[in-house]
GROMACS .gro file of C-alpha atoms in nm:
model
  124
    1MET     CA    1  -0.003   0.000   0.005
    2ILE     CA    2   0.274   0.241   0.088
    3ILE     CA    3   0.450   0.173  -0.250
    4LYS     CA    4   0.128   0.270  -0.435
    5GLN     CA    5   0.097   0.590  -0.240
    6LEU     CA    6   0.467   0.682  -0.300
    7THR     CA    7   0.427   0.599  -0.674
    8PHE     CA    8   0.118   0.818  -0.678
    9VAL     CA    9   0.311   1.112  -0.507
   10ALA     CA   10   0.594   1.072  -0.742
   11LEU     CA   11   0.369   1.081  -1.048
   12SER     CA   12   0.179   1.373  -0.928
   13LEU     CA   13   0.505   1.571  -0.867
   14SER     CA   14   0.647   1.498  -1.212
   15LEU     CA   15   0.307   1.610  -1.372
   16LEU     CA   16   0.316   1.933  -1.179
   17SER     CA   17   0.671   1.993  -1.269
   18ALA     CA   18   0.595   1.937  -1.638
   19CYS     CA   19   0.312   2.193  -1.617
   20ALA     CA   20   0.544   2.451  -1.457
   21LEU     CA   21   0.794   2.398  -1.743
   22GLN     CA   22   0.536   2.449  -1.998
   23ALA     CA   23   0.444   2.786  -1.851
   24HIS     CA   24   0.794   2.911  -1.930
   25GLU     CA   25   0.816   2.779  -2.280
   26SER     CA   26   0.820   3.003  -2.572
   27PHE     CA   27   0.642   2.931  -2.893
   28ALA     CA   28   0.677   3.058  -3.256
   29ALA     CA   29   0.456   3.363  -3.302
   30LEU     CA   30   0.320   3.594  -3.568
   31LEU     CA   31   0.220   3.967  -3.580
   32PRO     CA   32  -0.128   4.087  -3.670
   33ASP     CA   33  -0.181   4.306  -3.978
   34ASN     CA   34  -0.129   4.679  -3.921
   35SER     CA   35   0.140   4.634  -3.657
   36SER     CA   36   0.356   4.920  -3.769
   37GLU     CA   37   0.472   5.011  -3.412
   38ALA     CA   38   0.594   4.645  -3.359
   39ARG     CA   39   0.763   4.652  -3.700
   40ALA     CA   40   0.951   4.976  -3.609
   41GLU     CA   41   1.067   4.813  -3.284
   42ILE     CA   42   1.179   4.501  -3.467
   43VAL     CA   43   1.379   4.714  -3.723
   44ALA     CA   44   1.553   4.885  -3.438
   45VAL     CA   45   1.629   4.558  -3.245
   46VAL     CA   46   1.766   4.393  -3.565
   47SER     CA   47   1.967   4.698  -3.656
   48ASN     CA   48   2.125   4.709  -3.299
   49ALA     CA   49   2.181   4.326  -3.319
   50LEU     CA   50   2.387   4.390  -3.634
   51ALA     CA   51   2.599   4.665  -3.489
   52GLY     CA   52   2.382   4.951  -3.619
   53LYS     CA   53   2.373   4.827  -3.977
   54LYS     CA   54   2.053   4.939  -4.153
   55ILE     CA   55   1.859   4.647  -4.287
   56PRO     CA   56   1.552   4.681  -4.520
   57ILE     CA   57   1.268   4.487  -4.366
   58THR     CA   58   0.928   4.442  -4.537
   59GLN     CA   59   0.611   4.594  -4.399
   60ASP     CA   60   0.456   4.256  -4.337
   61VAL     CA   61   0.745   4.109  -4.142
   62PHE     CA   62   0.631   3.820  -3.919
   63GLN     CA   63   0.278   3.823  -4.052
   64GLN     CA   64   0.317   3.512  -4.270
   65SER     CA   65   0.610   3.342  -4.097
   66SER     CA   66   0.766   3.351  -3.753
   67ARG     CA   67   1.109   3.372  -3.906
   68LEU     CA   68   1.304   3.656  -4.075
   69LEU     CA   69   1.598   3.540  -4.289
   70LEU     CA   70   1.872   3.796  -4.375
   71THR     CA   71   2.103   3.710  -4.662
   72THR     CA   72   2.354   3.909  -4.877
   73PRO     CA   73   2.207   4.006  -5.210
   74PRO     CA   74   2.398   3.890  -5.521
   75VAL     CA   75   2.612   4.136  -5.696
   76THR     CA   76   2.483   4.248  -6.049
   77SER     CA   77   2.730   4.290  -6.333
   78PRO     CA   78   2.716   4.591  -6.570
   79GLN     CA   79   2.526   4.370  -6.815
   80GLY     CA   80   2.257   4.303  -6.549
   81VAL     CA   81   2.373   3.945  -6.480
   82LYS     CA   82   2.353   3.837  -6.115
   83VAL     CA   83   2.688   3.713  -6.004
   84TYR     CA   84   2.686   3.471  -5.695
   85SER     CA   85   3.000   3.415  -5.482
   86LYS     CA   86   3.154   3.073  -5.447
   87GLU     CA   87   3.122   3.096  -5.075
   88ILE     CA   88   2.759   3.093  -4.976
   89LYS     CA   89   2.713   3.249  -4.639
   90PRO     CA   90   2.440   3.110  -4.428
   91ALA     CA   91   2.141   3.336  -4.370
   92LEU     CA   92   2.111   3.518  -4.038
   93VAL     CA   93   1.771   3.404  -3.882
   94PHE     CA   94   1.562   3.589  -3.631
   95GLU     CA   95   1.246   3.427  -3.492
   96LEU     CA   96   0.955   3.601  -3.319
   97ARG     CA   97   0.859   3.398  -3.016
   98LYS     CA   98   0.565   3.420  -2.760
   99LYS     CA   99   0.642   3.350  -2.397
  100ALA     CA  100   0.361   3.386  -2.152
  101GLY     CA  101   0.241   3.748  -2.214
  102THR     CA  102   0.545   3.871  -2.381
  103CYS     CA  103   0.690   3.880  -2.728
  104LEU     CA  104   1.067   3.793  -2.782
  105LEU     CA  105   1.290   3.831  -3.078
  106LYS     CA  106   1.554   3.547  -3.094
  107ARG     CA  107   1.862   3.525  -3.300
  108LEU     CA  108   1.902   3.163  -3.375
  109ASP     CA  109   2.271   3.140  -3.457
  110THR     CA  110   2.371   3.304  -3.116
  111GLY     CA  111   2.065   3.230  -2.901
  112GLN     CA  112   2.034   3.595  -2.814
  113GLU     CA  113   1.691   3.708  -2.717
  114TRP     CA  114   1.539   4.057  -2.693
  115LEU     CA  115   1.219   4.127  -2.499
  116LEU     CA  116   0.998   4.340  -2.715
  117LYS     CA  117   0.772   4.631  -2.587
  118THR     CA  118   0.497   4.506  -2.820
  119ARG     CA  119   0.249   4.250  -2.671
  120SER     CA  120   0.053   4.212  -2.997
  121CYS     CA  121   0.211   3.896  -3.123
  122PHE     CA  122   0.018   3.572  -3.099
  123LYS     CA  123   0.116   3.197  -3.097
  124ARG     CA  124   0.160   3.056  -3.450
   0.00000   0.00000   0.00000
């Protein structure tokens, strides 16, 4: 009888700890349409993450996908032909995440996260 009670207590504790862990998980997120303030904040965060480099980011960023991929554009020759380098650099990837009531921007290659002021993101 004692073994059953101990087993029940152990199971209960493990289930409770699993619930507590889920409360702190983050999930891929999207932005709603017309989220210009959130976009402006994201542009500023990405620029700061890249040492102040100005990066063109579309108006509908994070509305279709939770990831933003930044790559170097190919060079165009005087004849209009795109010239690609032999060395293909991997894209920098930023992901919009939802954690509890907050929105985070995460840089996947470094694991850095930035807490955003906007709260308008929603779980994908």
